[in-house]
CSV table of C-alpha atoms in Angstrom, one decimal:
chain,number,residue,atom,x,y,z
A,1,UNK,CA,40.7,1.7,13.6
A,2,UNK,CA,41.3,-0.5,16.5
A,3,UNK,CA,38.0,-1.6,16.3
A,4,UNK,CA,38.3,-2.5,12.4
A,5,UNK,CA,41.6,-4.4,13.1
A,6,UNK,CA,39.7,-6.2,15.8
A,7,UNK,CA,36.5,-6.9,13.2
A,8,UNK,CA,35.6,-10.7,12.7
A,9,UNK,CA,36.0,-10.3,8.9
A,10,UNK,CA,37.0,-8.0,6.3
A,11,UNK,CA,33.9,-7.3,5.5
A,12,UNK,CA,32.8,-6.2,9.3
A,13,UNK,CA,35.8,-4.4,9.5
A,14,UNK,CA,35.4,-2.5,6.5
A,15,UNK,CA,31.8,-1.6,7.6
A,16,UNK,CA,33.3,-0.4,11.2
A,17,UNK,CA,35.5,1.7,9.0
A,18,UNK,CA,32.9,2.8,6.7
A,19,UNK,CA,30.9,3.8,9.9
A,20,UNK,CA,33.3,6.0,11.7
A,21,UNK,CA,33.7,8.0,8.5
A,22,UNK,CA,30.1,9.0,8.1
A,23,UNK,CA,30.0,9.7,11.8
A,24,UNK,CA,32.6,12.4,11.3
A,25,UNK,CA,30.4,13.4,8.6
A,26,UNK,CA,27.5,14.0,10.6
A,27,UNK,CA,29.9,15.6,13.3
A,28,UNK,CA,30.5,18.1,10.9
A,29,UNK,CA,27.2,18.7,9.6
A,30,UNK,CA,26.1,22.1,9.6
A,31,UNK,CA,23.8,24.1,7.4
A,32,UNK,CA,26.5,27.0,7.1
A,33,UNK,CA,28.8,24.9,5.4
A,34,UNK,CA,27.4,21.9,3.7
A,35,UNK,CA,24.9,21.6,1.0
A,36,UNK,CA,22.7,19.2,3.3
A,37,UNK,CA,24.0,16.3,5.7
A,38,UNK,CA,24.4,13.3,2.6
A,39,UNK,CA,27.5,11.9,0.9
A,40,UNK,CA,27.4,9.4,-2.2
A,41,UNK,CA,28.8,6.0,-2.2
A,42,UNK,CA,29.8,4.9,-5.3
A,43,UNK,CA,31.0,1.6,-7.0
A,44,UNK,CA,30.8,-0.9,-9.7
A,45,UNK,CA,28.0,-3.3,-9.9
A,46,UNK,CA,29.0,-6.4,-7.8
A,47,UNK,CA,31.7,-4.6,-6.0
A,48,UNK,CA,29.7,-4.8,-2.8
A,49,UNK,CA,27.5,-2.0,-1.9
A,50,UNK,CA,24.8,-3.8,-0.8
A,51,UNK,CA,26.6,-6.4,1.6
A,52,UNK,CA,28.4,-3.0,2.9
A,53,UNK,CA,25.2,-1.6,3.8
A,54,UNK,CA,24.2,-4.8,5.6
A,55,UNK,CA,27.1,-5.2,7.3
A,56,UNK,CA,26.9,-1.4,8.8
A,57,UNK,CA,23.5,-2.1,9.9
A,58,UNK,CA,24.8,-4.6,12.7
A,59,UNK,CA,26.2,-1.5,14.7
A,60,UNK,CA,23.9,1.3,13.5
A,61,UNK,CA,20.0,1.9,12.4
A,62,UNK,CA,20.4,1.4,8.4
A,63,UNK,CA,17.1,2.8,6.7
A,64,UNK,CA,17.5,1.1,3.7
A,65,UNK,CA,15.2,1.7,0.1
A,66,UNK,CA,16.1,1.1,-3.2
A,67,UNK,CA,14.9,3.1,-6.0
A,68,UNK,CA,15.2,1.3,-9.2
A,69,UNK,CA,13.4,1.3,-12.0
A,70,UNK,CA,10.3,-0.9,-11.5
A,71,UNK,CA,10.9,-3.1,-14.9
A,72,UNK,CA,14.3,-4.0,-13.2
A,73,UNK,CA,15.5,-7.4,-12.0
A,74,UNK,CA,18.6,-6.5,-10.5
A,75,UNK,CA,18.8,-7.1,-6.4
A,76,UNK,CA,17.8,-6.4,-4.2
A,77,UNK,CA,14.4,-5.3,-5.1
A,78,UNK,CA,12.2,-1.5,-5.6
A,79,UNK,CA,11.5,-0.7,-2.7
A,80,UNK,CA,7.6,-0.3,-1.9
A,81,UNK,CA,8.2,3.0,-0.5
A,82,UNK,CA,10.1,4.1,-4.2
A,83,UNK,CA,6.8,5.1,-5.6
A,84,UNK,CA,6.2,7.3,-2.9
A,85,UNK,CA,9.7,9.1,-2.8
A,86,UNK,CA,9.4,9.3,-6.6
A,87,UNK,CA,5.5,10.3,-6.8
A,88,UNK,CA,4.5,13.3,-9.1
A,89,UNK,CA,3.5,15.3,-5.7
A,90,UNK,CA,6.9,15.0,-4.8
A,91,UNK,CA,7.5,18.5,-6.7
A,92,UNK,CA,6.7,20.4,-3.7
A,93,UNK,CA,9.0,20.7,-0.2
A,94,UNK,CA,6.3,19.8,1.9
A,95,UNK,CA,5.4,17.0,1.0
A,96,UNK,CA,9.0,15.6,1.4
A,97,UNK,CA,8.8,17.0,5.1
A,98,UNK,CA,5.9,15.1,5.4
A,99,UNK,CA,7.8,11.7,3.7
A,100,UNK,CA,10.9,11.8,5.6
A,101,UNK,CA,9.2,13.3,9.2
A,102,UNK,CA,6.8,9.6,8.3
A,103,UNK,CA,10.1,7.6,8.0
A,104,UNK,CA,12.1,8.8,10.9
A,105,UNK,CA,8.5,8.9,13.4
A,106,UNK,CA,8.6,4.8,12.4
A,107,UNK,CA,12.1,4.5,13.7
A,108,UNK,CA,11.2,6.4,17.0
A,109,UNK,CA,8.0,4.6,17.3
A,110,UNK,CA,9.8,0.9,16.3
A,111,UNK,CA,12.9,1.5,19.3
A,112,UNK,CA,10.6,3.3,21.7
A,113,UNK,CA,8.4,0.0,22.0
A,114,UNK,CA,11.1,-2.4,22.7
A,115,UNK,CA,12.8,-3.6,26.1
A,116,UNK,CA,16.0,-1.1,27.0
A,117,UNK,CA,17.6,-3.8,28.3
A,118,UNK,CA,18.0,-6.4,25.4
A,119,UNK,CA,21.4,-5.5,23.9
A,120,UNK,CA,22.0,-3.4,20.9
A,121,UNK,CA,22.2,-6.3,18.5
A,122,UNK,CA,19.2,-8.0,19.1
A,123,UNK,CA,17.5,-4.7,18.7
A,124,UNK,CA,19.1,-3.7,15.9
A,125,UNK,CA,18.3,-7.3,14.2
A,126,UNK,CA,15.0,-6.8,15.1
A,127,UNK,CA,15.0,-3.4,13.0
A,128,UNK,CA,16.6,-5.6,10.3
A,129,UNK,CA,13.9,-7.9,10.0
A,130,UNK,CA,11.2,-5.7,9.9
A,131,UNK,CA,13.0,-3.1,7.1
A,132,UNK,CA,13.5,-6.8,5.7
A,133,UNK,CA,16.1,-5.3,2.3
A,134,UNK,CA,18.8,-5.1,5.3
A,135,UNK,CA,17.8,-8.3,7.3
A,136,UNK,CA,20.3,-10.8,6.8
A,137,UNK,CA,17.4,-13.5,7.9
A,138,UNK,CA,16.3,-16.3,5.8
A,139,UNK,CA,13.6,-14.3,3.6
A,140,UNK,CA,14.6,-14.4,-0.2
A,141,UNK,CA,15.7,-11.2,-1.0
A,142,UNK,CA,13.4,-10.9,-3.9
A,143,UNK,CA,10.5,-10.6,-1.7
A,144,UNK,CA,12.4,-8.3,0.6
A,145,UNK,CA,9.8,-5.0,-0.7
A,146,UNK,CA,9.8,-3.6,3.1
A,147,UNK,CA,5.7,-3.4,2.5
A,148,UNK,CA,4.6,-3.5,6.1
A,149,UNK,CA,7.4,-0.5,6.9
A,150,UNK,CA,6.1,1.4,3.7
A,151,UNK,CA,2.2,0.9,5.4
A,152,UNK,CA,3.6,2.3,8.6
A,153,UNK,CA,5.4,5.1,7.0
A,154,UNK,CA,2.1,6.4,5.2
A,155,UNK,CA,0.2,5.9,8.4
A,156,UNK,CA,2.6,8.2,10.1
A,157,UNK,CA,2.8,10.7,7.1
A,158,UNK,CA,-1.0,10.8,7.7
A,159,UNK,CA,-0.8,11.6,11.6
A,160,UNK,CA,1.9,14.6,10.7
A,161,UNK,CA,-0.5,16.3,8.3
A,162,UNK,CA,-3.0,16.5,10.9
A,163,UNK,CA,-1.1,17.0,13.9
A,164,UNK,CA,-0.8,20.4,15.2
A,165,UNK,CA,2.6,22.1,15.3
A,166,UNK,CA,4.1,18.7,14.2
A,167,UNK,CA,7.7,19.7,12.7
A,168,UNK,CA,10.4,17.6,10.9
A,169,UNK,CA,12.9,19.1,13.4
A,170,UNK,CA,10.8,17.7,16.2
A,171,UNK,CA,10.4,14.1,14.5
A,172,UNK,CA,14.0,14.2,14.1
A,173,UNK,CA,14.4,14.9,17.6
A,174,UNK,CA,12.3,12.0,18.8
A,175,UNK,CA,14.1,9.7,16.5
A,176,UNK,CA,17.2,10.8,18.1
A,177,UNK,CA,16.0,10.1,21.5
A,178,UNK,CA,15.1,6.9,20.9
A,179,UNK,CA,18.4,5.5,19.1
A,180,UNK,CA,20.8,7.3,21.4
A,181,UNK,CA,20.8,3.5,23.1
A,182,UNK,CA,23.1,2.7,19.6
A,183,UNK,CA,26.0,4.4,19.9
A,184,UNK,CA,25.6,7.0,22.7
A,185,UNK,CA,29.5,8.6,21.9
A,186,UNK,CA,29.1,8.7,18.4
A,187,UNK,CA,27.6,11.3,16.0
A,188,UNK,CA,25.8,8.7,13.6
A,189,UNK,CA,23.2,6.2,15.0
A,190,UNK,CA,20.5,6.1,12.1
A,191,UNK,CA,21.5,5.5,8.3
A,192,UNK,CA,19.2,6.5,5.6
A,193,UNK,CA,20.8,5.1,2.6
A,194,UNK,CA,19.1,5.4,-0.6
A,195,UNK,CA,19.8,2.6,-3.6
A,196,UNK,CA,20.2,3.4,-6.9
A,197,UNK,CA,19.9,7.5,-6.3
A,198,UNK,CA,20.0,8.4,-9.7
A,199,UNK,CA,16.0,8.2,-9.9
A,200,UNK,CA,16.7,11.5,-7.8
A,201,UNK,CA,18.0,13.0,-11.5
A,202,UNK,CA,14.4,12.6,-12.7
A,203,UNK,CA,11.4,15.2,-12.5
A,204,UNK,CA,8.5,15.0,-10.9
A,205,UNK,CA,6.4,15.7,-13.9
A,206,UNK,CA,7.4,16.4,-17.9
A,207,UNK,CA,7.1,20.5,-17.3
A,208,UNK,CA,9.0,20.1,-13.9
A,209,UNK,CA,12.3,22.1,-14.4
A,210,UNK,CA,13.4,21.1,-10.5
A,211,UNK,CA,14.5,17.6,-10.0
A,212,UNK,CA,13.5,15.1,-7.0
A,213,UNK,CA,16.8,15.6,-5.5
A,214,UNK,CA,17.1,19.4,-5.3
A,215,UNK,CA,13.7,19.5,-3.5
A,216,UNK,CA,14.9,16.7,-1.3
A,217,UNK,CA,18.1,18.6,-0.5
A,218,UNK,CA,15.9,21.1,0.7
A,219,UNK,CA,14.1,19.4,2.8
A,220,UNK,CA,17.6,17.8,4.6
A,221,UNK,CA,19.4,20.9,5.1
A,222,UNK,CA,16.3,21.6,7.8
A,223,UNK,CA,17.5,19.0,9.8
A,224,UNK,CA,19.3,20.2,12.6
A,225,UNK,CA,22.7,19.7,13.9
A,226,UNK,CA,23.6,16.9,16.1
A,227,UNK,CA,20.5,14.6,15.6
A,228,UNK,CA,22.3,11.5,14.8
A,229,UNK,CA,20.8,11.4,11.3
A,230,UNK,CA,23.2,11.5,7.7
A,231,UNK,CA,21.7,10.1,4.4
A,232,UNK,CA,24.0,8.1,1.8
A,233,UNK,CA,23.4,8.4,-1.6
A,234,UNK,CA,24.2,4.5,-3.1
A,235,UNK,CA,24.8,4.1,-7.1
A,236,UNK,CA,27.2,2.8,-10.1
A,237,UNK,CA,27.3,6.4,-11.6
A,238,UNK,CA,29.9,9.2,-9.7
A,239,UNK,CA,27.3,11.3,-11.3
A,240,UNK,CA,25.1,11.4,-7.9
A,241,UNK,CA,28.3,12.5,-6.0
A,242,UNK,CA,27.7,16.1,-7.6
A,243,UNK,CA,24.1,16.3,-8.2
A,244,UNK,CA,24.8,20.4,-7.9
A,245,UNK,CA,27.7,21.9,-8.9
A,246,UNK,CA,29.3,24.2,-7.0
A,247,UNK,CA,28.8,27.6,-7.6
A,248,UNK,CA,31.1,29.5,-9.9
A,249,UNK,CA,32.1,32.6,-7.1
A,250,UNK,CA,35.6,31.8,-5.2
A,251,UNK,CA,36.6,33.2,-2.2
A,252,UNK,CA,40.4,33.3,-2.2
A,253,UNK,CA,40.3,33.7,1.5
A,254,UNK,CA,38.0,30.5,2.0
A,255,UNK,CA,39.7,27.4,4.3
A,256,UNK,CA,40.8,24.6,2.1
A,257,UNK,CA,37.0,22.7,1.3
A,258,UNK,CA,35.0,25.4,3.1
A,259,UNK,CA,33.3,27.3,0.2
A,260,UNK,CA,30.2,29.2,1.7
A,261,UNK,CA,27.0,27.1,1.7
A,262,UNK,CA,28.2,24.8,-1.1
A,263,UNK,CA,29.7,22.3,0.4
A,264,UNK,CA,29.9,18.6,-0.8
A,265,UNK,CA,31.2,16.1,1.4
A,266,UNK,CA,33.9,13.7,-0.4
A,267,UNK,CA,32.2,10.9,-1.9
A,268,UNK,CA,33.3,7.2,-0.4
A,269,UNK,CA,33.9,4.9,-3.4
A,270,UNK,CA,36.9,2.7,-1.6
A,271,UNK,CA,34.7,-0.9,-1.0
A,272,UNK,CA,37.3,-3.2,-0.5
A,273,UNK,CA,35.3,-6.6,-1.2
A,274,UNK,CA,37.8,-7.1,-4.0
A,275,UNK,CA,39.0,-11.2,-3.4
A,276,UNK,CA,36.9,-10.8,0.0
A,277,UNK,CA,36.3,-14.6,-1.3
A,278,UNK,CA,39.7,-15.8,-1.5
A,279,UNK,CA,40.6,-18.3,0.9
A,280,UNK,CA,42.7,-17.4,4.0
A,281,UNK,CA,45.2,-20.9,3.7
A,282,UNK,CA,47.3,-20.9,0.5
A,283,UNK,CA,46.9,-23.7,-2.2
A,284,UNK,CA,48.7,-26.8,-1.4
A,285,UNK,CA,49.3,-27.8,-5.5
A,286,UNK,CA,49.1,-26.3,-8.3
A,287,UNK,CA,46.3,-28.0,-9.6
A,288,UNK,CA,44.5,-26.1,-6.4
A,289,UNK,CA,46.1,-23.1,-7.2
A,290,UNK,CA,44.5,-23.1,-10.7
A,291,UNK,CA,41.1,-24.6,-10.0
A,292,UNK,CA,37.8,-23.0,-11.0
A,293,UNK,CA,36.5,-23.6,-7.8
A,294,UNK,CA,39.7,-21.0,-6.4
A,295,UNK,CA,39.9,-18.9,-9.6
A,296,UNK,CA,35.9,-17.5,-9.5
A,297,UNK,CA,36.7,-16.4,-5.9
A,298,UNK,CA,39.6,-13.4,-7.2
A,299,UNK,CA,38.1,-10.4,-8.2
A,300,UNK,CA,34.5,-9.4,-7.2
A,301,UNK,CA,32.9,-11.6,-4.7
A,302,UNK,CA,29.4,-12.0,-6.4
A,303,UNK,CA,31.1,-14.9,-8.9
A,304,UNK,CA,32.6,-16.7,-5.8
A,305,UNK,CA,29.7,-16.3,-4.1
A,306,UNK,CA,27.5,-17.7,-7.2
A,307,UNK,CA,29.9,-20.6,-7.4
A,308,UNK,CA,30.0,-21.6,-4.1
A,309,UNK,CA,25.6,-21.6,-3.9
A,310,UNK,CA,25.8,-23.0,-7.5
A,311,UNK,CA,28.1,-26.3,-6.4
A,312,UNK,CA,25.7,-26.6,-3.2
A,313,UNK,CA,22.5,-26.8,-5.5
A,314,UNK,CA,24.2,-29.7,-7.2
A,315,UNK,CA,24.6,-27.8,-10.5
A,316,UNK,CA,27.1,-29.4,-13.3
A,317,UNK,CA,30.8,-27.7,-13.3
A,318,UNK,CA,30.2,-27.1,-17.0
A,319,UNK,CA,27.0,-25.0,-16.2
A,320,UNK,CA,28.5,-23.1,-13.0
A,321,UNK,CA,31.4,-21.8,-15.6
A,322,UNK,CA,29.3,-20.8,-18.9
A,323,UNK,CA,26.3,-19.1,-16.1
A,324,UNK,CA,29.8,-17.0,-13.8
A,325,UNK,CA,31.1,-16.5,-17.5
A,326,UNK,CA,27.8,-15.2,-19.1
A,327,UNK,CA,27.2,-12.7,-16.4
A,328,UNK,CA,31.1,-11.6,-16.5
A,329,UNK,CA,30.2,-11.0,-19.8
A,330,UNK,CA,27.2,-8.6,-19.8
A,331,UNK,CA,28.7,-6.8,-16.7
A,332,UNK,CA,31.8,-6.1,-19.0
A,333,UNK,CA,29.5,-5.1,-22.0
A,334,UNK,CA,27.1,-2.9,-20.1
A,335,UNK,CA,23.4,-1.6,-21.8
A,336,UNK,CA,22.8,-2.1,-25.5
A,337,UNK,CA,21.1,-0.1,-27.9
A,338,UNK,CA,18.3,-1.9,-29.9
A,339,UNK,CA,20.3,-2.0,-33.6
A,340,UNK,CA,19.2,-3.5,-36.5
A,341,UNK,CA,22.0,-5.7,-37.1
A,342,UNK,CA,22.7,-9.0,-35.2
A,343,UNK,CA,25.9,-7.8,-34.3
A,344,UNK,CA,25.4,-4.1,-33.8
A,345,UNK,CA,29.2,-1.9,-33.7
A,346,UNK,CA,31.1,-1.9,-30.6
A,347,UNK,CA,31.1,1.7,-29.1
A,348,UNK,CA,34.0,2.6,-27.1
A,349,UNK,CA,33.3,2.3,-23.3
A,350,UNK,CA,32.7,-1.1,-24.2
A,351,UNK,CA,36.2,-1.9,-26.2
A,352,UNK,CA,37.7,-0.2,-23.3
A,353,UNK,CA,35.9,-2.7,-21.2
A,354,UNK,CA,36.6,-5.6,-23.1
A,355,UNK,CA,40.5,-5.3,-23.1
A,356,UNK,CA,40.6,-3.3,-19.9
A,357,UNK,CA,41.0,-7.3,-18.1
A,358,UNK,CA,43.2,-8.0,-20.4
A,359,UNK,CA,46.1,-5.4,-21.5
A,360,UNK,CA,44.4,-2.8,-19.2
A,361,UNK,CA,45.1,0.3,-21.6
A,362,UNK,CA,45.7,3.2,-20.1
A,363,UNK,CA,43.0,5.8,-20.2
A,364,UNK,CA,44.2,9.7,-19.9
A,365,UNK,CA,42.1,12.4,-19.2
A,366,UNK,CA,38.4,11.7,-20.0
A,367,UNK,CA,37.0,12.0,-16.8
A,368,UNK,CA,34.0,11.2,-18.7
A,369,UNK,CA,35.0,7.6,-20.2
A,370,UNK,CA,36.1,6.9,-16.6
A,371,UNK,CA,32.5,7.7,-15.4
A,372,UNK,CA,31.0,5.7,-18.0
A,373,UNK,CA,33.2,2.3,-17.0
A,374,UNK,CA,32.5,2.6,-13.8
A,375,UNK,CA,28.1,3.0,-14.4
A,376,UNK,CA,28.0,0.7,-16.5
A,377,UNK,CA,31.3,-1.9,-17.5
A,378,UNK,CA,32.6,-3.1,-14.0
A,379,UNK,CA,35.2,-1.3,-14.0
A,380,UNK,CA,36.4,-0.3,-10.6
A,381,UNK,CA,36.7,3.2,-9.2
A,382,UNK,CA,40.0,4.6,-8.4
A,383,UNK,CA,39.8,7.9,-7.1
A,384,UNK,CA,37.3,11.0,-7.2
A,385,UNK,CA,38.1,14.3,-6.4
A,386,UNK,CA,36.7,16.5,-3.7
A,387,UNK,CA,34.8,18.7,-6.5
A,388,UNK,CA,33.7,15.3,-8.0
A,389,UNK,CA,35.0,16.9,-11.6
A,390,UNK,CA,37.8,14.4,-11.6
A,391,UNK,CA,37.1,10.6,-12.0
A,392,UNK,CA,39.9,7.9,-12.2
A,393,UNK,CA,39.3,4.0,-13.1
A,394,UNK,CA,40.7,0.7,-13.6
A,395,UNK,CA,40.4,-2.9,-14.1
A,396,UNK,CA,42.4,-4.9,-11.3
A,397,UNK,CA,43.4,-7.9,-12.7
A,398,UNK,CA,40.8,-10.8,-11.6
A,399,UNK,CA,40.7,-14.0,-13.6
A,400,UNK,CA,36.6,-14.1,-14.4
A,401,UNK,CA,36.8,-10.6,-16.3
A,402,UNK,CA,39.5,-11.4,-18.2
A,403,UNK,CA,38.4,-15.2,-19.3
A,404,UNK,CA,34.7,-13.7,-20.1
A,405,UNK,CA,36.7,-10.7,-22.3
A,406,UNK,CA,38.9,-13.5,-23.9
A,407,UNK,CA,36.4,-15.4,-24.7
A,408,UNK,CA,34.5,-12.4,-26.6
A,409,UNK,CA,37.6,-11.0,-28.2
A,410,UNK,CA,38.9,-14.7,-30.0
A,411,UNK,CA,35.7,-14.6,-31.9
A,412,UNK,CA,36.4,-13.3,-35.3
A,413,UNK,CA,32.8,-11.2,-35.7
A,414,UNK,CA,34.6,-9.1,-32.9
A,415,UNK,CA,36.3,-6.1,-33.8
A,416,UNK,CA,38.1,-3.3,-31.6
């Protein structure tokens, strides 16, 4: 906590707190208690999940892999390694054993080849530049597909297959030994972050009944305790927090949060990036208080960042305003199904999404609706129960979403 309070920025402080949480999770990992050394990071689009991982990569080794669809235009882009994680041959545990061994061996090789006298920040920066997606360098984010990293992983996979007596535990142990410099007194030094993790809910083939994730989880359960590695599943939907429902059997004598081999780590959903772009200095006049430059910086940081970058490029103010409000509208509306009408009927989640930033109606119960609002309609996650069966969302006050919603609702053709 003290390190977080002394951080240079709010984002860095939050990253340190999340690292501390994951460090605690890693320390607790035992296959006799938990389903696997993994937890979920849940937050709506624009909430700053990717930025949080980038900040965390300044303190630990982050292996970031994005599993978004091949035709997606979202950022960060789909990683080159995604097609191998979601490969049709991934229906076998031995495949994921080989894949994870390849990833961990690349980590071990990279840090073993460094000069041990270099400081931690420089060594981590070289890793971040090498893996591209977590890099804060000059490479355009659209080009951060990790092609070289993927090629190295595939090469280590081939070596693992032909290496006598090769085991996943042995590879993880090598990675542990070569990453001890990162945080000698911490339990976690390497974080494998799988973004757009809902892709793991798919099955390798149409005739398969077992999802990618169930096979993946069986594999990571073989990671021994004390290896300094933890896995984070990142997505907008809380479904990734509970890929496998807990057993229906109940032991009345079990300790709190301990349920045999079916334990799940509490999901992480409090991402304090809201209002991160707001200047620390108070406005000096009424005009400054209500200026677009200041109003767009309230709420989700993506709107303030867009305004800042577009202004620096010399774009016209009206063009900037229109682009930001259009982005906010699409974030609230979410996905739509093709319809014959040019004005398709508004579905229930969309209705709550457009009313949320304006009049903030209460939604009692209906956990599935909260889940949908977070996943597809820019709602913020207030709470996810430890069993992941209760989800609560809300729309905190922010000018940009309220302006976009109001602009849409004033259209006479819009009916709720």
